[in-house]
CSV table of C-alpha atoms and ligand atoms in Angstrom, one decimal:
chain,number,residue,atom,x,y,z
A,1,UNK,CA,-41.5,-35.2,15.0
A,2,UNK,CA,-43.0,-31.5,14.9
A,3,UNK,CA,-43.0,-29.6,17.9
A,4,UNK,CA,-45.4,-26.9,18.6
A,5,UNK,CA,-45.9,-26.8,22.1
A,6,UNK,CA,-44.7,-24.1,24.5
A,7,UNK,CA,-41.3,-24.7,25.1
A,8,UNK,CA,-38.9,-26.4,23.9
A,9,UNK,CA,-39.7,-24.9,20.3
A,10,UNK,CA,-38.0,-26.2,17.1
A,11,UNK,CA,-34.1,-24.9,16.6
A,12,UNK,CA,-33.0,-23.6,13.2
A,13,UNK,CA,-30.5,-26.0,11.4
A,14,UNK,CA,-27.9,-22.8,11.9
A,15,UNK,CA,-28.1,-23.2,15.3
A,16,UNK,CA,-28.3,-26.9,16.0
A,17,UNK,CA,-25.0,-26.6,13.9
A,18,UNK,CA,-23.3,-24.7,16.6
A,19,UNK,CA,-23.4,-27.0,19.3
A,20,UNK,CA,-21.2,-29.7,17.0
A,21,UNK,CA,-18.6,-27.1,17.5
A,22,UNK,CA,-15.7,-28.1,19.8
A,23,UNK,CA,-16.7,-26.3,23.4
A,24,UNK,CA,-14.3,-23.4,23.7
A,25,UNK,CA,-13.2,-22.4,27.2
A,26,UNK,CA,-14.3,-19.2,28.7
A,27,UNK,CA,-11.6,-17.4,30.5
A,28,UNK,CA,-10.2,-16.0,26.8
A,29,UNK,CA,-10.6,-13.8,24.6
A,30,UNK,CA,-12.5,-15.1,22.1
A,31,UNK,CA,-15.4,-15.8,24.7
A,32,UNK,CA,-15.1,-12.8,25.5
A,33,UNK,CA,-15.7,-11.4,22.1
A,34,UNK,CA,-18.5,-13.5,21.6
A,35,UNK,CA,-20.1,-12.7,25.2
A,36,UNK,CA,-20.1,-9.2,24.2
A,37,UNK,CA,-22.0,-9.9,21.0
A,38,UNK,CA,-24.4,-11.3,22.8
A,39,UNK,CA,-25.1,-8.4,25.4
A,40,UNK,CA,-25.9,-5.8,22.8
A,41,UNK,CA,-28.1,-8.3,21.3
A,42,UNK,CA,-29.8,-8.8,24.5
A,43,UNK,CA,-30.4,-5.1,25.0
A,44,UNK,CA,-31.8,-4.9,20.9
A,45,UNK,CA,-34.1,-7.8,22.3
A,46,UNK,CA,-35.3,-6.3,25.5
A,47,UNK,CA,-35.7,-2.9,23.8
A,48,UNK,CA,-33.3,-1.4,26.9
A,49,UNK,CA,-29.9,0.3,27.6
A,50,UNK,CA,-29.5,-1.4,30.5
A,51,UNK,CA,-27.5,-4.7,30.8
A,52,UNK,CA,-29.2,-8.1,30.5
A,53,UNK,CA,-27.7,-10.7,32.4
A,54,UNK,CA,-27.6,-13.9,30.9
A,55,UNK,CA,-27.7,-17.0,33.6
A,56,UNK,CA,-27.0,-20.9,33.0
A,57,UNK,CA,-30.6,-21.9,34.6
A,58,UNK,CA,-34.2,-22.3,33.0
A,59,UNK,CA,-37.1,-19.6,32.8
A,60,UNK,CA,-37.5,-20.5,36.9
A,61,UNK,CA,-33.8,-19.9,37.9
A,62,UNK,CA,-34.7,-16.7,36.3
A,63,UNK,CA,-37.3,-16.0,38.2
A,64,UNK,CA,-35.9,-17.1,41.2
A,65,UNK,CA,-33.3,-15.1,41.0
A,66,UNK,CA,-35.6,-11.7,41.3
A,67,UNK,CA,-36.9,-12.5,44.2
A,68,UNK,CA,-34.4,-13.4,46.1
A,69,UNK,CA,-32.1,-10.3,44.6
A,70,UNK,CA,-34.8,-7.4,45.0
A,71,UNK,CA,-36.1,-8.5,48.2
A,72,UNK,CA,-36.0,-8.5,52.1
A,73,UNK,CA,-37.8,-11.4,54.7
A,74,UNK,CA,-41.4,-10.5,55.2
A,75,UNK,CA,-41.9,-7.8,52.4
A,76,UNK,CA,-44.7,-7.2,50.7
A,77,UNK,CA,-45.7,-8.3,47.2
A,78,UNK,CA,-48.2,-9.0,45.1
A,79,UNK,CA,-48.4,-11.4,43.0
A,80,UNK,CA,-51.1,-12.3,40.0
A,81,UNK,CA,-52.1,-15.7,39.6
A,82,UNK,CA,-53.9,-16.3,36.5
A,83,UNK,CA,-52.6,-19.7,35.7
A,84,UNK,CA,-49.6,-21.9,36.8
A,85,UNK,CA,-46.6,-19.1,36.1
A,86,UNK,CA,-48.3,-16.7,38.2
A,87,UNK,CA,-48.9,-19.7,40.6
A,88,UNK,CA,-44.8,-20.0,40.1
A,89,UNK,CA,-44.5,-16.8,41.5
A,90,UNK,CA,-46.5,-17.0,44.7
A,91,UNK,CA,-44.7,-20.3,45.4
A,92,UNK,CA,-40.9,-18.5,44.7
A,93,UNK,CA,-42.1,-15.4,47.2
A,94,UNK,CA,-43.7,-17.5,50.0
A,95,UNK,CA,-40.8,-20.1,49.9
A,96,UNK,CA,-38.5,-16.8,50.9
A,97,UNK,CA,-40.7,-16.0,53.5
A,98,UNK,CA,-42.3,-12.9,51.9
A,99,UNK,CA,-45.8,-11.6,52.7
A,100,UNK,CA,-47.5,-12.5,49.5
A,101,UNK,CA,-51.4,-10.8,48.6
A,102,UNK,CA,-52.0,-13.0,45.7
A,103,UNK,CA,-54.3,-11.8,42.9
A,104,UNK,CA,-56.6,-15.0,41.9
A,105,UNK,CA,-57.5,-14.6,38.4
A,106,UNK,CA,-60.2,-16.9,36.8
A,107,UNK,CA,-58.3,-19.0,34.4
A,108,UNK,CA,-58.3,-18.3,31.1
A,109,UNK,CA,-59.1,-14.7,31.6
A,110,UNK,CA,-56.5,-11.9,31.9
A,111,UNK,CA,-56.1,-9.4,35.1
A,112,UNK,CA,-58.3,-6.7,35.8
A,113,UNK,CA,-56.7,-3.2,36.1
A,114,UNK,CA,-59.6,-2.5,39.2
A,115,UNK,CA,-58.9,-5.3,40.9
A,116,UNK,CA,-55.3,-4.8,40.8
A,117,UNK,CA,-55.8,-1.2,42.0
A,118,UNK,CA,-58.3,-2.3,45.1
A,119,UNK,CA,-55.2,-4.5,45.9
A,120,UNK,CA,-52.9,-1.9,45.7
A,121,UNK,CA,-54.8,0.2,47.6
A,122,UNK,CA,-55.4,-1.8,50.2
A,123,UNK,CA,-51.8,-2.9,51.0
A,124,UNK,CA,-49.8,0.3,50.5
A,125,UNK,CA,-46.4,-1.2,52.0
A,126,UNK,CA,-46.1,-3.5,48.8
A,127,UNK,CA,-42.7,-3.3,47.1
A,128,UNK,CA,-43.3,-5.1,44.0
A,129,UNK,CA,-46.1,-6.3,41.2
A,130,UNK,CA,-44.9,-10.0,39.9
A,131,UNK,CA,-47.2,-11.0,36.9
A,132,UNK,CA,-47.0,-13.1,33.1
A,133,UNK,CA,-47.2,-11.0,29.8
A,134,UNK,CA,-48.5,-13.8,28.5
A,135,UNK,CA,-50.2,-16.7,30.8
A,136,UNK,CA,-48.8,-20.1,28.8
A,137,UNK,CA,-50.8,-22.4,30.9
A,138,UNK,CA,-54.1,-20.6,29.4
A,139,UNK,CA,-52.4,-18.4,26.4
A,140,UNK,CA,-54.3,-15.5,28.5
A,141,UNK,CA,-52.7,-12.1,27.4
A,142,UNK,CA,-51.5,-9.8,30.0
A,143,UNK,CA,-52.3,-5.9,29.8
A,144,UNK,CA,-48.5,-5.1,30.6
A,145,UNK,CA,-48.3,-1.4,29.8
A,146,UNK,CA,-50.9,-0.8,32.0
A,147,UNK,CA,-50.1,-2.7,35.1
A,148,UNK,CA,-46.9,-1.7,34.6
A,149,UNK,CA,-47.9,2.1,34.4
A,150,UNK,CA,-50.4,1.7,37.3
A,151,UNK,CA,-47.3,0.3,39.5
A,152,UNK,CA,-45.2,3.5,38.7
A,153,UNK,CA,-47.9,5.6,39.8
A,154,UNK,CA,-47.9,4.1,42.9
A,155,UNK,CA,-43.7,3.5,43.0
A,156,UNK,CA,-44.2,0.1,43.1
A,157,UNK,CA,-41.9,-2.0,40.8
A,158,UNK,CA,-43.1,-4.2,37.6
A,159,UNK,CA,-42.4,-7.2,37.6
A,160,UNK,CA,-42.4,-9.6,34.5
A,161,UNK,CA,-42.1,-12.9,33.3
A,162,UNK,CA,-41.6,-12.2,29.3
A,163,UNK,CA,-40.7,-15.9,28.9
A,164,UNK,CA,-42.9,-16.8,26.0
A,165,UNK,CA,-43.3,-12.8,25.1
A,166,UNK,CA,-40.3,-11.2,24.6
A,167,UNK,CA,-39.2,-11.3,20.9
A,168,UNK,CA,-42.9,-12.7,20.4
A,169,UNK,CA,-45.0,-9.4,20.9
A,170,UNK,CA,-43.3,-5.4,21.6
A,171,UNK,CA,-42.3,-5.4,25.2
A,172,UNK,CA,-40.1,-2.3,25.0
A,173,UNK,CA,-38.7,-3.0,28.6
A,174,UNK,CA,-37.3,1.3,29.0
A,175,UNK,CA,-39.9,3.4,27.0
A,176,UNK,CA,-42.7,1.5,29.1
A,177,UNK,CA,-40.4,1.2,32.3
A,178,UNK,CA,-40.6,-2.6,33.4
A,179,UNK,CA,-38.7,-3.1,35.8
A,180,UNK,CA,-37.5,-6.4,35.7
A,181,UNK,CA,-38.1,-8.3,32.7
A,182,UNK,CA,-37.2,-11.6,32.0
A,183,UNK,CA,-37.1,-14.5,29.3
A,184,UNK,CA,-35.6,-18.2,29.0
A,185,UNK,CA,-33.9,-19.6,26.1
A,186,UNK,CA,-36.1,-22.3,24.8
A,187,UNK,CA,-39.0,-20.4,24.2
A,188,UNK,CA,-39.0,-17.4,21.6
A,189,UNK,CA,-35.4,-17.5,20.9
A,190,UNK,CA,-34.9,-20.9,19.0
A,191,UNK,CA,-32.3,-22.4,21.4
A,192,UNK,CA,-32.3,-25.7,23.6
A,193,UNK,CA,-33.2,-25.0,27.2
A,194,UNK,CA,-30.6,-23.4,29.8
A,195,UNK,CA,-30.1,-20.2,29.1
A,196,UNK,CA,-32.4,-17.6,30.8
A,197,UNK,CA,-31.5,-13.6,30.5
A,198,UNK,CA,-33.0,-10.9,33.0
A,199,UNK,CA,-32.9,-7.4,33.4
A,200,UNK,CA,-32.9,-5.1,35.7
A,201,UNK,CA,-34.2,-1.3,35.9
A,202,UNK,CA,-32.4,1.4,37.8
A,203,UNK,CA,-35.0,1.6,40.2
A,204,UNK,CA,-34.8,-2.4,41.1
A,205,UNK,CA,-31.1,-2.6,41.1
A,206,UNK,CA,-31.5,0.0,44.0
A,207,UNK,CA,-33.8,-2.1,45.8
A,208,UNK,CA,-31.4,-5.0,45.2
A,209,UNK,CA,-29.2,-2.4,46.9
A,210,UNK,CA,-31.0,-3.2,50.2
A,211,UNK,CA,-32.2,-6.8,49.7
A,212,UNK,CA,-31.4,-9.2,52.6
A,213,UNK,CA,-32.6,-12.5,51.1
A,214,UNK,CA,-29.5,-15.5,51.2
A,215,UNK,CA,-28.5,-15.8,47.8
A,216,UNK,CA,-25.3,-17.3,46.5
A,217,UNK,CA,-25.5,-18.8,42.7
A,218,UNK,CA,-28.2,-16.3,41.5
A,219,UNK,CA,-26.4,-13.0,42.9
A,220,UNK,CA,-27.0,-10.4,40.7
A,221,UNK,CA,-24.8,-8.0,41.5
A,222,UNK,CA,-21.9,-10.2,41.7
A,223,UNK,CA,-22.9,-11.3,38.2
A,224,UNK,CA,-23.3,-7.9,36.6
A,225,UNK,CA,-19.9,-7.2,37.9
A,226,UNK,CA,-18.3,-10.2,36.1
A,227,UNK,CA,-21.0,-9.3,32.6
A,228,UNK,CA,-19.6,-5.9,32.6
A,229,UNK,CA,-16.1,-7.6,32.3
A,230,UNK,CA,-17.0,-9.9,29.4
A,231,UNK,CA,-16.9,-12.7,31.8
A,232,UNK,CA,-19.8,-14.8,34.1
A,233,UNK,CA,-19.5,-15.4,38.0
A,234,UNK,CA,-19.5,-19.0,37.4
A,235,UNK,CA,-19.0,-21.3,34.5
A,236,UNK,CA,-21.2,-20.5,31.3
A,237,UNK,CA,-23.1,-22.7,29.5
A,238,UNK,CA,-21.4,-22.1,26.6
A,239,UNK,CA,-22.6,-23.3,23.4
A,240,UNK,CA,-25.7,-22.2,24.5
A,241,UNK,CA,-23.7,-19.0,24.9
A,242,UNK,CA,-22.8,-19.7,20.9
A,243,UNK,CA,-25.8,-20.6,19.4
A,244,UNK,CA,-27.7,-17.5,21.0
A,245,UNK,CA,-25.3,-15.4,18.9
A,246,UNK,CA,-26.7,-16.6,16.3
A,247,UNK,CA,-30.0,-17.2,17.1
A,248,UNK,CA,-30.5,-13.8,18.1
A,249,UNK,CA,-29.1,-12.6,14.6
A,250,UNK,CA,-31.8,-14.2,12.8
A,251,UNK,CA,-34.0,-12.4,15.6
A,252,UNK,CA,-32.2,-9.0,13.9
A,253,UNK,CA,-32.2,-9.9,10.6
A,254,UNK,CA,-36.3,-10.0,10.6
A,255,UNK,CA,-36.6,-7.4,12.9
A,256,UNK,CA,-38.9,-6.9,16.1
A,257,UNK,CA,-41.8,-5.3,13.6
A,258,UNK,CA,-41.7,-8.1,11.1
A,259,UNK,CA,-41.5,-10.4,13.9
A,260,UNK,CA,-44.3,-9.2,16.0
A,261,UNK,CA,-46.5,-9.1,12.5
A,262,UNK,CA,-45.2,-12.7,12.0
A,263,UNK,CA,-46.5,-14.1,15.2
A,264,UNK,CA,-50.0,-12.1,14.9
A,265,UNK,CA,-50.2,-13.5,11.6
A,266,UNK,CA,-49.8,-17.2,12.9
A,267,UNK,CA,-52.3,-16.7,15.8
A,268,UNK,CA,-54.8,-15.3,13.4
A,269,UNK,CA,-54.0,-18.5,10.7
A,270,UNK,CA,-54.5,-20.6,13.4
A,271,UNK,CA,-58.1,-19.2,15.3
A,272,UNK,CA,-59.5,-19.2,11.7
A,273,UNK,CA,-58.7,-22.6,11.8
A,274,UNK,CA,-60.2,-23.5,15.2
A,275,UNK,CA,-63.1,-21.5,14.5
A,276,UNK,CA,-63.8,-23.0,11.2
A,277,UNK,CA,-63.7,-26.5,12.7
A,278,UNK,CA,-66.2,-25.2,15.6
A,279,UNK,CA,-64.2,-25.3,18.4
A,280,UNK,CA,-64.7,-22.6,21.6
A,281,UNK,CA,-61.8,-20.3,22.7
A,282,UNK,CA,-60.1,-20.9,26.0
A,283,UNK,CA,-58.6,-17.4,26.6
A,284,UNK,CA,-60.8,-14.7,26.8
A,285,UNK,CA,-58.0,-12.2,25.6
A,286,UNK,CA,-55.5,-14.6,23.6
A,287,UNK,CA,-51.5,-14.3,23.6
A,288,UNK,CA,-50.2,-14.3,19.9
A,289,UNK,CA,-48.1,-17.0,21.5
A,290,UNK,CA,-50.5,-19.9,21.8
A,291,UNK,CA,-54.0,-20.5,20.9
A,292,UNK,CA,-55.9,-22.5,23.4
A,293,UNK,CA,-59.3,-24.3,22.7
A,294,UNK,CA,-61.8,-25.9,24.8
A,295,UNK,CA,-61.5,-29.7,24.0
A,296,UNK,CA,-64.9,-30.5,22.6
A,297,UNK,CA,-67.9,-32.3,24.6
A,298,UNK,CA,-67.8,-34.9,22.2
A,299,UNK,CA,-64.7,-36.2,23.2
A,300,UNK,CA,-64.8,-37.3,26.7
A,301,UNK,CA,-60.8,-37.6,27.4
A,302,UNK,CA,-59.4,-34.6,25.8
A,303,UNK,CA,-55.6,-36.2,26.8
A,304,UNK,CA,-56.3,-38.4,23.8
A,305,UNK,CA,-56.5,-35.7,21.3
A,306,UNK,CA,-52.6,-34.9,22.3
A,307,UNK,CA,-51.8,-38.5,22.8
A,308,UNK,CA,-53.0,-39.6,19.2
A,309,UNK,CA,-51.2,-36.5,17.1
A,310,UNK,CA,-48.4,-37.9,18.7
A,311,UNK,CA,-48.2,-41.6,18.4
A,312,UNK,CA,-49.4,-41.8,15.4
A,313,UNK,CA,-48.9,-38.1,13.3
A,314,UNK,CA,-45.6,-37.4,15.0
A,315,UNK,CA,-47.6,-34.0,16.4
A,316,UNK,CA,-46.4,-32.5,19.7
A,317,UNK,CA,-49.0,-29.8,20.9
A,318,UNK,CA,-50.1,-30.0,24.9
A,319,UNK,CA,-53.3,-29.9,26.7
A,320,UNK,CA,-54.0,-28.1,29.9
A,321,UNK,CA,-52.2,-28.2,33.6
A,322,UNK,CA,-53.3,-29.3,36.8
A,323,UNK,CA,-57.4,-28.4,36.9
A,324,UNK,CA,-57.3,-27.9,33.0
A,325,UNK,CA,-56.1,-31.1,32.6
A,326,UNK,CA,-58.2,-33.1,29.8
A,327,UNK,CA,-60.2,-29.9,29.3
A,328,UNK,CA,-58.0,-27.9,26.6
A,329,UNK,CA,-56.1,-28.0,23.9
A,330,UNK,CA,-52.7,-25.5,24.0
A,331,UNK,CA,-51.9,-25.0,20.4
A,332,UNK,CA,-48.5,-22.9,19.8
A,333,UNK,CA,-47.1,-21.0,17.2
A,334,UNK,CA,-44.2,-19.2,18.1
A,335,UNK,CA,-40.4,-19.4,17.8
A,336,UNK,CA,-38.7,-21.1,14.7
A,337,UNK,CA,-42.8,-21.7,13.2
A,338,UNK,CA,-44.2,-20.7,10.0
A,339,UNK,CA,-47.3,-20.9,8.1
A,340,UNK,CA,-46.8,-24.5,7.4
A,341,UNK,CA,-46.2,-25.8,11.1
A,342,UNK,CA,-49.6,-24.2,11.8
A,343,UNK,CA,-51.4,-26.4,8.1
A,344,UNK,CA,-49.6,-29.3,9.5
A,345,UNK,CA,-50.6,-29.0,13.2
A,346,UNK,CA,-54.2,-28.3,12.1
A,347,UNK,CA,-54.2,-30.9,10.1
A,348,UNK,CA,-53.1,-33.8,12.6
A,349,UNK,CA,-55.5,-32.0,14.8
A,350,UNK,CA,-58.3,-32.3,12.2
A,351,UNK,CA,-57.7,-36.4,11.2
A,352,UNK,CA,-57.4,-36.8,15.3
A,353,UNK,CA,-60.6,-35.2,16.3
A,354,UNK,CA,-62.0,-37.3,13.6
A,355,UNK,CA,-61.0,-40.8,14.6
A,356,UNK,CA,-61.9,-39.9,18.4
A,357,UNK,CA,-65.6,-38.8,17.6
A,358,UNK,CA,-65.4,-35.0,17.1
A,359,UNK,CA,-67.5,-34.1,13.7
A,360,UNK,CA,-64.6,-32.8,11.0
A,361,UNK,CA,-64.7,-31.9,7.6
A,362,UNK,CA,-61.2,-32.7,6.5
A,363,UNK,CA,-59.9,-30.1,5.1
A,364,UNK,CA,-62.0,-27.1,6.8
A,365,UNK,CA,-59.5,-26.0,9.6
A,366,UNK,CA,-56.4,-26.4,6.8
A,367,UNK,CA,-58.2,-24.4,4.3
A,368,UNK,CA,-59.2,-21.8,6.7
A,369,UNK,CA,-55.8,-21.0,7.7
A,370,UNK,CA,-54.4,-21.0,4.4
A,371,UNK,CA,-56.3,-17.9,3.7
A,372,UNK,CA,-56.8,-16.1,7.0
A,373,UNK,CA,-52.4,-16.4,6.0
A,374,UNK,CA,-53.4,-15.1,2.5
A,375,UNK,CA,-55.3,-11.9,3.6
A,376,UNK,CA,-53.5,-10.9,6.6
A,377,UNK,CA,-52.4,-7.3,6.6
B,1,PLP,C1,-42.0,-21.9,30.4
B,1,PLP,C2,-42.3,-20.8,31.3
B,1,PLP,C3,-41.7,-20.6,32.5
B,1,PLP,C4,-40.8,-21.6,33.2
B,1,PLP,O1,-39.7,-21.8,32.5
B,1,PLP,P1,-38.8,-23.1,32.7
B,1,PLP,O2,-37.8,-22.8,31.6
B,1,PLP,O3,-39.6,-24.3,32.6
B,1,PLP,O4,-38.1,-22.9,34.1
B,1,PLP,C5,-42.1,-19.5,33.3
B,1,PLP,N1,-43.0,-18.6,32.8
B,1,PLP,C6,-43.7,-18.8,31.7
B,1,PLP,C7,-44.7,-17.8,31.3
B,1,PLP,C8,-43.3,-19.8,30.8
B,1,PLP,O5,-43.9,-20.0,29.7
């Protein structure tokens, strides 16, 4: 079975190997030691000095977590919506009883910096900007370093979801000042999921100075106090813990250039692919995380396309969420993925496109990403 879907993404052998270890206990010494490790990873992957909390939940936890740690009943934030994450975010904020302006964004497009400004503008008691680097449920791009510099303008704090970003494209969380940036652990980072990581900026741990929301697992500052120590509030997960150490290290060994080049280099492999075969782009600005297509109007039920690369080429990739259901194709390349996942994926996508009516040249889509590989620069 290959996996190239958005999370969970395929685990190096070197890590998988970790978890037949026996499970250590974590009030020692040698947790310690390897807990410590793993922070100054963490701060090499988030590009920050500041500490990044690791946290035994998914992406969600994660992003729960920042709400109810920066923020106060009934303040003001706005959220931006351009697919089901952003969605996420508007339902975290209004189930904590927060006045949320939500900033609709057609889907498949990214945000527009004016229309986040008007928004700004016309709400000038809003504490925080919540928004996706990178949209998954329409692999829409997200102009960070500008919203994020348009929210310091204003002192408004940034807000991101880096889950399938960081360690994927340059997110330097301190020289562009996010302020809180987050990721989970089966996304980029070539581990199972339950691990998600966050990190705060000086300026939000002082608003998490005043924040009045009930919290009890997901308290930030009680957790920092216990990270700074080597230790976590509660129980770790830890051979998650263990196989991140050395997840992350094959992170360092390639390096955040040579990884960012990598994943650019599989996007492009596989668009030359999708354009050879004739097939219309989704996103209008796409993530180097996932390319998304339109499912062709030869094929009636686009949910067969995923459906046959799985049952019978062993092929995971997904289609589209809630109104994109049946209407795209989500094809990802990221994580523990090489030029050969993407020949292979194109391929099963090529023979199943064919047996359900789509026009295909066998061949055309393989071939094209071989060489868009080839002459990458
Ligand atoms: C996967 C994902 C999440 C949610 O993560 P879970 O691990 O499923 O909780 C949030 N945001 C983005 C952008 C994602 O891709």
């Amino acid at each position: 079975m290959r996996l190239l879907t958005p999370g969970p993404t395929t685990i190096p052998e070197q890590v998988l190997s970790k978890f037949a270890e026996p499970v250590i206990h974590h009030r020692t010494a040698l947790f310690e030691e390897i807990f410590k490790q793993l922070q100054s990873q963490l701060r090499w992957l988030f590009q920050t000095e500041q500490p990044v909390l690791s946290l035994a939940c998914t992406g969600t936890g994660a992003m729960e977590a920042t709400v109810v740690n920066l923020f106060s009943p009934s303040d003001e934030v706005i959220t931006v919506n351009a697919g089901k994450f952003g969605e996420r975010w508007t339902k975290i904020c209004k189930t904590y009883g927060l006045t949320v302006h939500e900033l609709m964004v057609e889907r498949g497009k990214s945000v527009e910096l004016a229309a986040l400004t008007a928004l700004l503008d016309a709400h000038p008691h809003v504490k925080a900007v919540l928004f996706q680097a990178s949209e998954t449920s329409t692999g829409a791009l997200m102009p960070v370093e500008a919203i994020v510099t348009h929210c310091k303008k204003r002192n408004v704090l940034s807000v991101c979801d880096g889950i399938t970003a960081v360690g994927i494209f340059n997110l330097p969380m301190d020289r562009w000042g996010i302020d809180v940036l987050i990721t989970g652990s089966q996304k980029a980072l070539m581990l199972p999921p339950g691990l998600a990581f966050i990190a705060l900026s000086e300026r939000a741990w002082k608003l998490a100075e005043q924040s009045q929301l009930p919290k009890f697992y997901f308290d930030l500052k009680r957790e920092r106090k216990m990270q700074d120590k080597l230790q976590t509030a509660w129980t770790p997960a830890i051979s998650l813990i263990q196989g991140a150490v050395v997840a992350l290290k094959m992170l360092q060994d390639r390096g955040h250039e040579a990884a960012f080049k990598h994943h650019e280099c599989l996007a492009h492999a596989t668009r030359s692919a999708a354009k050879a075969l004739g097939l219309e782009f989704f996103a209008s600005s796409p993530s180097p995380v996932l390319t998304t297509v339109k499912v062709p109007p030869q094929i009636l039920e686009g949910k067969k396309i995923v459906k046959r690369m799985l049952e019978k080429y062993g092929v995971i990739i997904t289609g589209g969420q809630d109104e994109l259901e049946g209407k795209i194709l989500r094809l990802s390349h990221f994580g523990y993925t090489d030029i050969f996942d993407v020949v292979t994926g194109i391929a099963a996508l090529e023979m199943a496109l064919l047996e359900l009516g789509y026009p295909v040249e066998l061949g055309k889509g393989v071939g094209a990403a071989q060489k868009a590989f080839q002459e990458f620069k």
